[in-house]
CSV table of C-alpha atoms and ligand atoms in Angstrom, one decimal:
chain,number,residue,atom,x,y,z
W,1,MET,CA,-33.3,-6.1,-23.2
W,2,ASN,CA,-31.0,-3.2,-24.2
W,3,ASN,CA,-31.0,0.7,-23.2
W,4,ASP,CA,-32.9,1.5,-26.3
W,5,THR,CA,-36.1,-0.9,-25.8
W,6,GLN,CA,-36.2,0.0,-22.0
W,7,LYS,CA,-36.2,3.6,-22.7
W,8,ASP,CA,-39.3,3.2,-25.1
W,9,VAL,CA,-41.4,0.9,-22.3
W,10,LEU,CA,-44.0,3.5,-21.4
W,11,ILE,CA,-45.9,0.7,-18.6
W,12,SER,CA,-44.5,-2.2,-16.9
W,13,THR,CA,-45.3,-4.4,-14.4
W,14,ARG,CA,-43.9,-6.7,-12.3
W,15,GLU,CA,-45.1,-9.6,-10.4
W,16,LEU,CA,-48.8,-7.9,-10.6
W,17,THR,CA,-51.4,-9.5,-8.1
W,18,LYS,CA,-55.0,-8.8,-7.1
W,19,ARG,CA,-57.3,-10.1,-5.2
W,20,PHE,CA,-60.5,-9.4,-3.9
W,21,GLY,CA,-60.8,-10.7,-0.7
W,22,SER,CA,-59.4,-14.5,-0.7
W,23,LYS,CA,-60.0,-14.7,-4.8
W,24,GLU,CA,-56.8,-14.1,-6.3
W,25,VAL,CA,-57.7,-12.4,-10.0
W,26,LEU,CA,-54.6,-11.5,-11.0
W,27,LYS,CA,-52.0,-13.7,-10.1
W,28,GLY,CA,-48.4,-12.7,-11.2
W,29,ILE,CA,-48.4,-10.4,-14.6
W,30,ASP,CA,-45.3,-9.5,-15.9
W,31,CYS,CA,-46.0,-7.0,-18.8
W,32,ASP,CA,-43.8,-4.0,-20.8
W,33,ILE,CA,-45.8,-1.6,-23.4
W,34,ARG,CA,-44.1,0.4,-25.5
W,35,VAL,CA,-44.5,3.5,-26.8
W,36,GLY,CA,-46.6,3.3,-30.1
W,37,GLU,CA,-47.2,0.4,-28.9
W,38,LYS,CA,-51.5,-0.9,-30.0
W,39,VAL,CA,-52.1,-3.8,-27.4
W,40,ALA,CA,-55.1,-5.9,-27.7
W,41,VAL,CA,-56.5,-7.7,-24.3
W,42,ILE,CA,-58.6,-10.9,-25.7
W,43,GLY,CA,-59.5,-13.6,-22.7
W,44,PRO,CA,-62.8,-15.1,-21.1
W,45,SER,CA,-64.9,-13.8,-19.0
W,46,GLY,CA,-64.1,-12.9,-15.4
W,47,SER,CA,-60.2,-13.9,-16.6
W,48,GLY,CA,-59.1,-10.7,-15.2
W,49,LYS,CA,-58.7,-8.5,-18.1
W,50,SER,CA,-60.9,-5.2,-16.9
W,51,THR,CA,-58.9,-5.6,-13.5
W,52,PHE,CA,-55.6,-5.9,-15.4
W,53,LEU,CA,-56.2,-2.4,-17.2
W,54,ARG,CA,-58.0,-1.2,-14.1
W,55,CYS,CA,-54.6,-1.7,-12.1
W,56,LEU,CA,-52.4,0.2,-14.7
W,57,ASN,CA,-54.1,3.0,-13.6
W,58,LEU,CA,-54.6,2.5,-10.2
W,59,LEU,CA,-58.0,3.0,-10.1
W,60,GLU,CA,-57.7,-0.3,-8.7
W,61,LEU,CA,-55.0,-0.9,-6.4
W,62,PRO,CA,-53.0,-3.9,-7.0
W,63,SER,CA,-52.4,-6.4,-4.3
W,64,GLY,CA,-48.9,-6.9,-4.7
W,65,GLY,CA,-46.2,-6.3,-7.6
W,66,THR,CA,-44.7,-3.8,-9.0
W,67,VAL,CA,-46.5,-0.8,-11.9
W,68,VAL,CA,-43.9,1.9,-13.1
W,69,VAL,CA,-45.2,4.3,-15.9
W,70,ASP,CA,-42.7,6.4,-17.5
W,71,GLY,CA,-39.9,5.1,-15.6
W,72,ALA,CA,-41.4,6.1,-12.6
W,73,THR,CA,-42.6,3.4,-9.7
W,74,LEU,CA,-46.3,3.8,-8.9
W,75,PHE,CA,-46.4,1.3,-7.3
W,76,HIS,CA,-44.9,-1.7,-5.4
W,77,SER,CA,-45.7,-4.0,-2.7
W,78,ASP,CA,-44.1,-7.5,-1.5
W,79,MET,CA,-46.6,-7.2,1.5
W,80,MET,CA,-49.2,-10.0,-0.2
W,81,LEU,CA,-46.4,-12.2,-0.2
W,82,LYS,CA,-44.7,-11.5,3.2
W,83,LYS,CA,-48.8,-11.9,4.1
W,84,ASP,CA,-48.9,-15.0,2.4
W,85,ALA,CA,-45.6,-16.8,4.2
W,86,LEU,CA,-46.8,-16.0,7.3
W,87,ASP,CA,-50.5,-16.9,7.1
W,88,ALA,CA,-48.1,-20.0,6.0
W,89,VAL,CA,-46.4,-20.6,9.2
W,90,LYS,CA,-49.6,-19.5,11.1
W,91,ALA,CA,-51.6,-22.5,9.6
W,92,LYS,CA,-49.0,-24.7,10.0
W,93,ILE,CA,-48.9,-23.8,13.9
W,94,LYS,CA,-53.0,-24.2,14.2
W,95,ALA,CA,-52.3,-27.9,12.2
W,96,LEU,CA,-49.8,-29.0,15.2
W,97,LYS,CA,-51.5,-27.5,17.6
W,98,THR,CA,-55.0,-28.5,17.2
W,99,GLY,CA,-55.4,-31.0,14.6
W,100,GLU,CA,-57.7,-28.3,12.8
W,101,TYR,CA,-56.5,-30.5,9.1
W,102,SER,CA,-57.0,-34.4,10.5
W,103,GLU,CA,-59.5,-35.9,8.4
W,104,GLU,CA,-61.1,-37.2,11.2
W,105,VAL,CA,-61.7,-33.2,12.5
W,106,GLN,CA,-62.9,-31.8,8.5
W,107,ALA,CA,-65.2,-34.8,8.7
W,108,HIS,CA,-66.9,-34.1,12.2
W,109,LYS,CA,-66.4,-30.4,10.6
W,110,ALA,CA,-68.5,-31.1,7.2
W,111,GLU,CA,-70.8,-33.2,9.2
W,112,LEU,CA,-71.2,-29.9,12.1
W,113,ALA,CA,-72.0,-27.7,9.0
W,114,GLN,CA,-74.5,-30.4,7.3
W,115,ASN,CA,-76.3,-30.7,10.8
W,116,GLY,CA,-76.6,-26.9,10.6
W,117,THR,CA,-78.7,-26.3,7.1
W,118,ALA,CA,-80.9,-28.9,8.2
W,119,LEU,CA,-81.2,-27.6,11.8
W,120,ALA,CA,-82.0,-24.4,9.8
W,121,LYS,CA,-84.5,-26.0,7.8
W,122,ALA,CA,-86.3,-27.7,10.0
W,123,ARG,CA,-86.8,-24.6,12.0
W,124,GLU,CA,-88.3,-23.1,9.5
W,125,GLU,CA,-90.6,-25.6,8.6
W,126,LEU,CA,-91.8,-25.8,12.4
W,127,LYS,CA,-92.6,-22.3,11.8
W,128,ASP,CA,-95.0,-22.9,9.3
W,129,ALA,CA,-96.0,-25.7,10.6
W,130,GLN,CA,-97.2,-24.3,14.2
W,131,SER,CA,-98.7,-21.6,12.5
W,132,LYS,CA,-100.7,-24.0,10.6
W,133,ALA,CA,-102.2,-25.9,13.6
W,134,LYS,CA,-102.9,-22.5,15.3
W,135,LEU,CA,-105.1,-21.2,12.0
W,136,TYR,CA,-106.6,-25.1,12.5
W,137,ALA,CA,-107.6,-25.1,16.1
W,138,ILE,CA,-109.3,-21.3,15.1
W,139,LYS,CA,-111.0,-23.1,12.3
W,140,ALA,CA,-112.0,-26.2,14.3
W,141,SER,CA,-113.3,-24.2,17.3
W,142,ARG,CA,-115.8,-22.4,15.1
W,143,SER,CA,-117.3,-25.6,13.8
W,144,SER,CA,-117.7,-24.6,10.5
W,145,GLY,CA,-117.1,-28.5,9.2
W,146,SER,CA,-114.4,-27.1,7.1
W,147,VAL,CA,-111.6,-28.4,9.4
W,148,THR,CA,-111.8,-31.1,12.1
W,149,GLU,CA,-110.0,-32.5,15.3
W,150,GLU,CA,-108.2,-34.9,13.5
W,151,ASP,CA,-106.8,-32.7,11.1
W,152,VAL,CA,-105.9,-30.3,14.3
W,153,ALA,CA,-104.4,-33.6,15.8
W,154,ALA,CA,-102.5,-34.3,12.1
W,155,ALA,CA,-101.3,-30.6,12.6
W,156,GLN,CA,-99.8,-30.8,16.2
W,157,ALA,CA,-98.4,-33.9,15.1
W,158,GLN,CA,-96.5,-32.7,12.5
W,159,CYS,CA,-95.5,-29.9,15.0
W,160,ASP,CA,-94.0,-32.7,17.9
W,161,ARG,CA,-92.1,-34.4,14.6
W,162,LEU,CA,-90.5,-31.5,13.5
W,163,ALA,CA,-89.9,-30.2,17.7
W,164,ALA,CA,-88.4,-34.1,17.5
W,165,ASP,CA,-86.3,-33.6,14.7
W,166,ILE,CA,-84.4,-30.4,16.1
W,167,ALA,CA,-83.7,-31.6,19.3
W,168,ALA,CA,-82.1,-34.8,18.2
W,169,LEU,CA,-80.2,-32.2,15.6
W,170,LYS,CA,-79.1,-30.4,17.9
W,171,GLU,CA,-77.7,-33.0,20.2
W,172,GLN,CA,-76.1,-34.9,17.4
W,173,SER,CA,-74.5,-31.1,16.6
W,174,SER,CA,-73.5,-30.6,20.7
W,175,ALA,CA,-71.9,-34.4,20.3
W,176,LEU,CA,-70.3,-33.4,17.4
W,177,ARG,CA,-68.5,-30.0,18.7
W,178,SER,CA,-67.3,-32.7,21.8
W,179,LYS,CA,-65.6,-34.7,19.5
W,180,ILE,CA,-63.7,-31.6,17.6
W,181,LYS,CA,-62.9,-30.4,21.4
W,182,GLN,CA,-61.4,-33.7,21.9
W,183,LYS,CA,-59.4,-34.3,19.3
W,184,ARG,CA,-58.3,-31.0,19.8
W,185,ALA,CA,-56.7,-31.1,22.9
W,186,GLU,CA,-55.3,-34.8,21.6
W,187,ALA,CA,-53.2,-32.8,18.8
W,188,LYS,CA,-52.6,-30.7,21.3
W,189,LYS,CA,-50.8,-32.7,24.1
W,190,SER,CA,-49.1,-34.9,21.1
W,191,ALA,CA,-48.0,-32.4,19.3
W,192,ASP,CA,-44.4,-33.0,18.9
W,193,PRO,CA,-42.8,-29.9,21.1
W,194,ALA,CA,-39.4,-30.2,18.5
W,195,ARG,CA,-41.3,-29.4,15.5
W,196,LEU,CA,-43.3,-26.6,17.6
W,197,ALA,CA,-40.2,-24.9,18.3
W,198,GLU,CA,-39.1,-24.9,15.3
W,199,LEU,CA,-42.6,-23.2,13.8
W,200,LYS,CA,-42.4,-20.7,16.7
W,201,THR,CA,-38.8,-19.8,15.5
W,202,GLU,CA,-39.8,-19.5,11.6
W,203,LEU,CA,-43.3,-17.6,12.7
W,204,ALA,CA,-40.8,-14.9,14.5
W,205,ALA,CA,-39.3,-14.7,11.3
W,206,ALA,CA,-42.2,-14.3,8.9
W,207,LYS,CA,-43.7,-11.7,11.7
W,208,ALA,CA,-40.4,-9.9,11.6
W,209,GLU,CA,-40.8,-9.8,7.8
W,210,PHE,CA,-44.8,-9.4,7.3
W,211,ALA,CA,-44.0,-6.3,9.7
W,212,GLU,CA,-40.5,-4.6,7.7
W,213,ALA,CA,-42.8,-5.3,4.2
W,214,LYS,CA,-45.8,-3.6,5.6
W,215,LYS,CA,-43.7,-0.5,6.7
W,216,GLN,CA,-42.0,-0.3,2.8
W,217,HIS,CA,-45.5,-0.9,2.2
W,218,ALA,CA,-46.8,2.4,3.6
W,219,ALA,CA,-44.0,4.4,2.4
W,220,ALA,CA,-44.6,3.1,-1.1
W,221,MET,CA,-48.1,4.1,-0.8
W,222,ARG,CA,-47.3,7.9,0.4
W,223,VAL,CA,-45.0,8.2,-2.9
W,224,THR,CA,-48.0,6.5,-5.1
W,225,ASN,CA,-50.6,8.6,-3.6
W,226,ALA,CA,-48.5,12.0,-4.3
W,227,SER,CA,-48.4,11.0,-8.0
W,228,ILE,CA,-51.4,9.2,-8.8
W,229,ASP,CA,-53.1,12.2,-9.9
W,230,GLU,CA,-50.3,13.4,-12.1
W,231,HIS,CA,-49.9,9.8,-14.0
W,232,ARG,CA,-53.7,9.1,-14.4
W,233,ARG,CA,-53.8,12.6,-16.4
W,234,ASN,CA,-50.8,10.8,-18.8
W,235,MET,CA,-54.1,7.6,-19.0
W,236,GLY,CA,-56.9,8.3,-20.2
W,237,MET,CA,-59.5,5.7,-19.5
W,238,VAL,CA,-62.5,4.6,-21.9
W,239,PHE,CA,-65.0,2.0,-20.0
W,240,GLN,CA,-67.7,-0.3,-21.5
W,241,HIS,CA,-70.6,1.9,-20.4
W,242,PHE,CA,-69.4,5.8,-21.2
W,243,ASN,CA,-69.7,7.0,-18.0
W,244,LEU,CA,-71.0,10.8,-18.8
W,245,PHE,CA,-72.2,13.2,-16.9
W,246,ASN,CA,-75.9,13.3,-17.6
W,247,ASN,CA,-76.4,16.7,-16.5
W,248,LEU,CA,-73.8,18.1,-18.6
W,249,THR,CA,-73.4,19.6,-21.7
W,250,VAL,CA,-70.9,17.5,-24.0
W,251,THR,CA,-68.5,20.6,-23.5
W,252,GLU,CA,-69.1,20.5,-20.4
W,253,ASN,CA,-67.8,16.8,-20.0
W,254,ILE,CA,-65.5,17.3,-21.8
W,255,THR,CA,-63.6,19.9,-20.5
W,256,LEU,CA,-64.6,19.2,-16.4
W,257,ALA,CA,-61.4,17.4,-16.1
W,258,PRO,CA,-58.9,19.7,-18.0
W,259,ILE,CA,-60.4,23.0,-15.9
W,260,SER,CA,-60.5,21.9,-12.9
W,261,LEU,CA,-56.7,20.2,-13.7
W,262,GLY,CA,-55.5,23.9,-15.0
W,263,LEU,CA,-56.7,25.8,-12.3
W,264,LYS,CA,-55.3,23.7,-9.6
W,265,ASP,CA,-52.0,23.5,-11.5
W,266,LEU,CA,-52.3,27.3,-11.8
W,267,LYS,CA,-53.1,27.7,-8.5
W,268,ALA,CA,-50.1,25.8,-7.3
W,269,LYS,CA,-47.3,27.1,-9.6
W,270,ARG,CA,-49.1,31.0,-7.9
W,271,ARG,CA,-48.0,29.4,-4.5
W,272,GLU,CA,-44.9,28.4,-5.6
W,273,LEU,CA,-44.1,31.6,-7.1
W,274,LEU,CA,-45.1,33.8,-4.0
W,275,LYS,CA,-43.0,31.7,-1.5
W,276,ARG,CA,-40.0,32.6,-4.0
W,277,ARG,CA,-40.9,35.9,-4.2
W,278,LEU,CA,-41.4,36.3,-0.2
W,279,ARG,CA,-36.8,34.6,-0.1
W,280,GLY,CA,-36.7,37.7,-2.7
W,281,GLU,CA,-36.7,36.1,-5.9
W,282,ASP,CA,-37.6,38.1,-8.7
W,283,ILE,CA,-40.7,36.2,-10.3
W,284,SER,CA,-42.0,39.2,-12.1
W,285,GLU,CA,-41.9,37.8,-15.7
W,286,GLU,CA,-42.5,34.4,-14.7
W,287,ALA,CA,-45.8,35.8,-13.3
W,288,ALA,CA,-46.7,37.5,-16.1
W,289,GLN,CA,-46.5,34.1,-18.7
W,290,LEU,CA,-49.3,32.3,-16.0
W,291,PRO,CA,-52.5,31.8,-18.2
W,292,ASP,CA,-55.0,33.5,-16.3
W,293,LYS,CA,-58.5,31.7,-15.3
W,294,LEU,CA,-60.2,32.5,-18.5
W,295,GLU,CA,-57.6,32.0,-20.9
W,296,ILE,CA,-57.4,28.4,-19.2
W,297,ILE,CA,-61.0,27.6,-19.6
W,298,GLU,CA,-61.3,29.2,-23.3
W,299,ASN,CA,-57.9,26.9,-24.1
W,300,ALA,CA,-60.1,23.9,-22.7
W,301,LYS,CA,-63.0,24.9,-25.1
W,302,THR,CA,-61.3,25.1,-28.1
W,303,THR,CA,-59.7,22.1,-27.7
W,304,ALA,CA,-62.8,20.2,-27.0
W,305,LYS,CA,-64.5,21.9,-30.4
W,306,LYS,CA,-61.3,20.6,-31.7
W,307,LEU,CA,-61.7,17.0,-30.6
W,308,LEU,CA,-65.2,17.1,-31.9
W,309,GLU,CA,-64.7,18.0,-35.3
W,310,ARG,CA,-62.6,15.1,-35.7
W,311,VAL,CA,-64.7,12.7,-34.3
W,312,GLY,CA,-67.5,14.3,-36.5
W,313,LEU,CA,-69.7,15.7,-33.5
W,314,ALA,CA,-69.4,19.2,-33.7
W,315,ASP,CA,-72.7,19.8,-34.0
W,316,LYS,CA,-73.1,18.0,-30.7
W,317,ALA,CA,-71.2,20.6,-28.5
W,318,ASP,CA,-74.4,21.8,-26.7
W,319,VAL,CA,-76.5,19.2,-26.1
W,320,TYR,CA,-76.8,16.7,-23.0
W,321,PRO,CA,-75.7,13.4,-23.4
W,322,ALA,CA,-79.2,11.3,-23.3
W,323,THR,CA,-79.8,13.2,-26.5
W,324,LEU,CA,-76.9,10.8,-28.2
W,325,SER,CA,-76.7,7.2,-29.0
W,326,GLY,CA,-74.9,5.1,-27.8
W,327,GLY,CA,-72.1,5.4,-30.4
W,328,GLN,CA,-72.0,9.0,-30.0
W,329,LYS,CA,-71.8,9.0,-26.1
W,330,GLN,CA,-68.8,6.6,-26.5
W,331,ARG,CA,-66.9,8.6,-29.0
W,332,ILE,CA,-68.0,11.8,-26.7
W,333,ALA,CA,-66.1,9.6,-24.2
W,334,ILE,CA,-63.5,9.0,-26.0
W,335,VAL,CA,-63.2,13.0,-26.9
W,336,ARG,CA,-63.3,13.1,-22.9
W,337,SER,CA,-59.8,11.6,-22.7
W,338,LEU,CA,-58.2,12.7,-25.2
W,339,ALA,CA,-58.8,16.4,-23.8
W,340,MET,CA,-56.4,15.7,-21.5
W,341,ASN,CA,-54.1,15.2,-24.2
W,342,PRO,CA,-52.6,11.6,-22.5
W,343,ARG,CA,-49.6,9.3,-23.5
W,344,VAL,CA,-51.4,6.0,-23.3
W,345,MET,CA,-55.1,5.2,-24.2
W,346,LEU,CA,-56.9,2.0,-21.8
W,347,PHE,CA,-60.0,0.8,-23.7
W,348,ASP,CA,-61.7,-1.4,-21.4
W,349,GLU,CA,-64.6,-3.0,-24.4
W,350,PRO,CA,-65.3,0.0,-25.8
W,351,THR,CA,-67.9,-0.9,-28.1
W,352,SER,CA,-69.6,-4.3,-26.5
W,353,ALA,CA,-72.4,-2.1,-25.0
W,354,LEU,CA,-73.0,-0.4,-28.6
W,355,ASP,CA,-75.9,-1.8,-30.9
W,356,PRO,CA,-74.5,-3.5,-33.5
W,357,GLU,CA,-74.5,-0.9,-36.4
W,358,MET,CA,-72.9,2.1,-34.2
W,359,VAL,CA,-69.4,-0.5,-33.1
W,360,GLY,CA,-68.1,0.4,-36.4
W,361,GLU,CA,-68.2,4.6,-35.7
W,362,VAL,CA,-66.7,3.6,-32.3
W,363,LEU,CA,-64.1,1.7,-33.5
W,364,GLN,CA,-63.5,4.3,-36.5
W,365,VAL,CA,-62.5,6.3,-34.2
W,366,ILE,CA,-59.9,4.5,-31.8
W,367,LYS,CA,-58.4,3.2,-35.3
W,368,GLU,CA,-57.4,6.5,-36.4
W,369,LEU,CA,-55.8,7.2,-32.9
W,370,ALA,CA,-54.0,3.8,-33.2
W,371,ASP,CA,-52.8,5.1,-37.2
W,372,GLU,CA,-51.7,8.5,-35.7
W,373,GLY,CA,-49.5,6.6,-33.3
W,374,MET,CA,-51.1,6.7,-30.1
W,375,THR,CA,-50.0,4.4,-27.5
W,376,MET,CA,-53.3,2.3,-26.7
W,377,VAL,CA,-54.5,-1.0,-24.5
W,378,ILE,CA,-57.8,-2.3,-25.2
W,379,VAL,CA,-59.6,-4.9,-24.1
W,380,THR,CA,-61.9,-6.2,-26.5
W,381,HIS,CA,-63.6,-9.3,-28.1
W,382,GLU,CA,-63.8,-7.5,-31.1
W,383,MET,CA,-61.4,-9.9,-33.0
W,384,ASN,CA,-61.3,-8.9,-36.8
W,385,PHE,CA,-60.3,-5.1,-35.4
W,386,ALA,CA,-57.6,-6.9,-32.8
W,387,LYS,CA,-56.9,-8.4,-35.7
W,388,GLU,CA,-56.2,-5.4,-38.1
W,389,VAL,CA,-55.1,-2.4,-35.6
W,390,ALA,CA,-53.4,-4.2,-33.3
W,391,THR,CA,-49.1,-4.5,-32.9
W,392,ARG,CA,-49.5,-7.5,-30.0
W,393,VAL,CA,-52.4,-9.8,-28.4
W,394,LEU,CA,-52.3,-10.4,-25.1
W,395,PHE,CA,-54.2,-13.6,-24.0
W,396,VAL,CA,-55.3,-13.2,-20.2
W,397,ASP,CA,-56.7,-16.4,-18.5
W,398,ASP,CA,-57.1,-17.3,-14.6
W,399,GLY,CA,-55.1,-14.4,-13.9
W,400,LEU,CA,-52.2,-14.5,-16.4
W,401,ILE,CA,-51.1,-13.3,-19.6
W,402,LYS,CA,-51.0,-17.3,-21.3
W,403,GLU,CA,-50.3,-15.9,-24.5
W,404,ASP,CA,-48.7,-12.6,-26.3
W,405,ALA,CA,-47.9,-12.6,-29.7
W,406,PRO,CA,-48.5,-10.5,-32.8
W,407,PRO,CA,-51.6,-10.7,-34.0
W,408,GLU,CA,-50.9,-12.9,-37.0
W,409,LYS,CA,-48.6,-15.4,-35.2
W,410,LEU,CA,-51.2,-15.7,-32.3
W,411,PHE,CA,-54.8,-16.4,-33.8
W,412,GLY,CA,-52.7,-18.2,-36.8
W,413,ASP,CA,-50.4,-20.3,-34.6
W,414,PRO,CA,-52.2,-19.9,-31.3
W,415,GLN,CA,-49.6,-22.3,-28.8
W,416,ASN,CA,-51.6,-22.4,-25.1
W,417,ASP,CA,-54.3,-24.9,-25.1
W,418,ARG,CA,-56.4,-22.3,-23.7
W,419,LEU,CA,-56.2,-20.3,-26.1
W,420,LYS,CA,-56.6,-22.5,-28.8
W,421,GLU,CA,-59.9,-23.7,-27.1
W,422,PHE,CA,-61.0,-19.8,-26.7
W,423,LEU,CA,-60.5,-19.2,-30.0
W,424,SER,CA,-62.0,-21.9,-31.4
W,425,LYS,CA,-65.5,-20.8,-29.4
W,426,ILE,CA,-65.2,-17.3,-30.9
W,427,LEU,CA,-63.9,-17.5,-34.5
J,501,ATP,N1,-64.4,-5.0,-7.1
J,501,ATP,C1,-64.5,-6.5,-7.0
J,501,ATP,N2,-65.0,-7.4,-5.7
J,501,ATP,C2,-64.8,-8.1,-5.7
J,501,ATP,N3,-64.6,-9.2,-7.0
J,501,ATP,C3,-64.2,-8.6,-8.1
J,501,ATP,C4,-63.9,-7.4,-8.3
J,501,ATP,N4,-64.1,-6.7,-9.2
J,501,ATP,C5,-63.7,-8.0,-10.2
J,501,ATP,N5,-64.0,-9.0,-9.3
J,501,ATP,C6,-63.9,-10.1,-9.9
J,501,ATP,O1,-62.4,-10.9,-10.5
J,501,ATP,C7,-62.7,-11.2,-11.5
J,501,ATP,C8,-62.0,-10.8,-12.9
J,501,ATP,O2,-63.0,-9.9,-13.0
J,501,ATP,P1,-62.8,-8.4,-14.4
J,501,ATP,O3,-63.7,-8.0,-14.1
J,501,ATP,O4,-61.4,-8.5,-14.5
J,501,ATP,O5,-63.0,-9.8,-15.3
J,501,ATP,P2,-63.3,-9.6,-16.9
J,501,ATP,O6,-61.6,-10.7,-18.2
J,501,ATP,O7,-62.3,-8.2,-17.6
J,501,ATP,O8,-64.5,-10.5,-17.3
J,501,ATP,P3,-65.3,-9.7,-18.5
J,501,ATP,O9,-64.4,-10.2,-20.4
J,501,ATP,O10,-66.2,-10.4,-18.3
J,501,ATP,O11,-65.4,-8.1,-18.3
J,501,ATP,C9,-64.3,-11.9,-11.7
J,501,ATP,O12,-64.1,-13.3,-11.0
J,501,ATP,C10,-65.3,-10.5,-11.0
J,501,ATP,O13,-66.1,-11.5,-10.4
J,502,MG,MG1,-63.7,-6.9,-17.9
């Protein structure tokens, strides 16, 4: 890569991973998004498209890898990799010491789990049978004739049978536990001491590496947290479900963030100037140039008005979102993001919650933005839109980018088998 293309890169990820618990959703995404690119992200449901987008602006904290935005490293961590390595060594030691992964122990464990399920079921059945037996006993004692002594005896017999089943299952489980324990003891005795010593050395090294990575991770996160707000401002995000505040008017929705951030900035600048004045500097000229609160508010309102005009919704400035159609709400949500003057817009299926007749108006707004040169990443199921507007399409499958090509190429001559299958289903 030469320096020019490097310079144009706005967002860059390397080895980006994300896990939820033990589920690995992103498995190592390397991706560069350059200024002015319109990147469509397609792929099957659950493949990780939304997670990828959310990791780009750190709405979701990645588990590992690197996210660089505009040259600034927002996230960097290989802690998870080190943790995996450590866990792998631990597992090896455990296996060696306890025979945990021998087929026999695994089979016993599976049987034990099955027993547990059967036991729970039998206990439920016993409860029902006992209630029934009690009811029968009462009915029989009233000698209304609807329940006979035989019925009572049969119900009681059913209870006894179930109780016996439960006892047998318990005994089996207990025997299985003893067997597992015995196997573990045997494994421990026969564990090769040389191999064990080797693994222990490995363990110590893995532990040290993990501890170091953890330290670095903590340091990196402090940097990330310090710069995250600043960077999020540069990344507008539009979701499937608009996420407008229903208790605020359209204008209030749009101006909320710019005003609060504007005031926050103003406060910070004033504090900075005050410090300098206390140090004896002459700051009068700079202080005079600071906007006042009212100006910030008025500017935000003016911007909102202009943006509303641009998307044909000037007449909705003072209404509440509840009175708007889905398409209108989504156009407002886009305006709300634009009001922050972002450098890149991230869209997550902006039209999939809309009635079909409203899709067009929203896509039109996005298309106009694209034509004006806005950098954008858009997760979409609208393949025609992707073909028409995107400069590049990413096919995400199973947490990885499986294909990355201009739309003509990706749709016209797909290479990856999963992509071919995906396209055959939707086109
Ligand atoms: N907060 C979370 N906690 C646990 N699992 C999650 C979370 N968010 C997403 N997942 C899981 O991660 C996987 C990927 O989800 P993601 O929303 O990124 O998929 P997607 O490609 O956007 O799918 P769709 O096309 O349906 O929107 C799914 O299996 C999902 O269940
Ligand atoms: Mg999604």
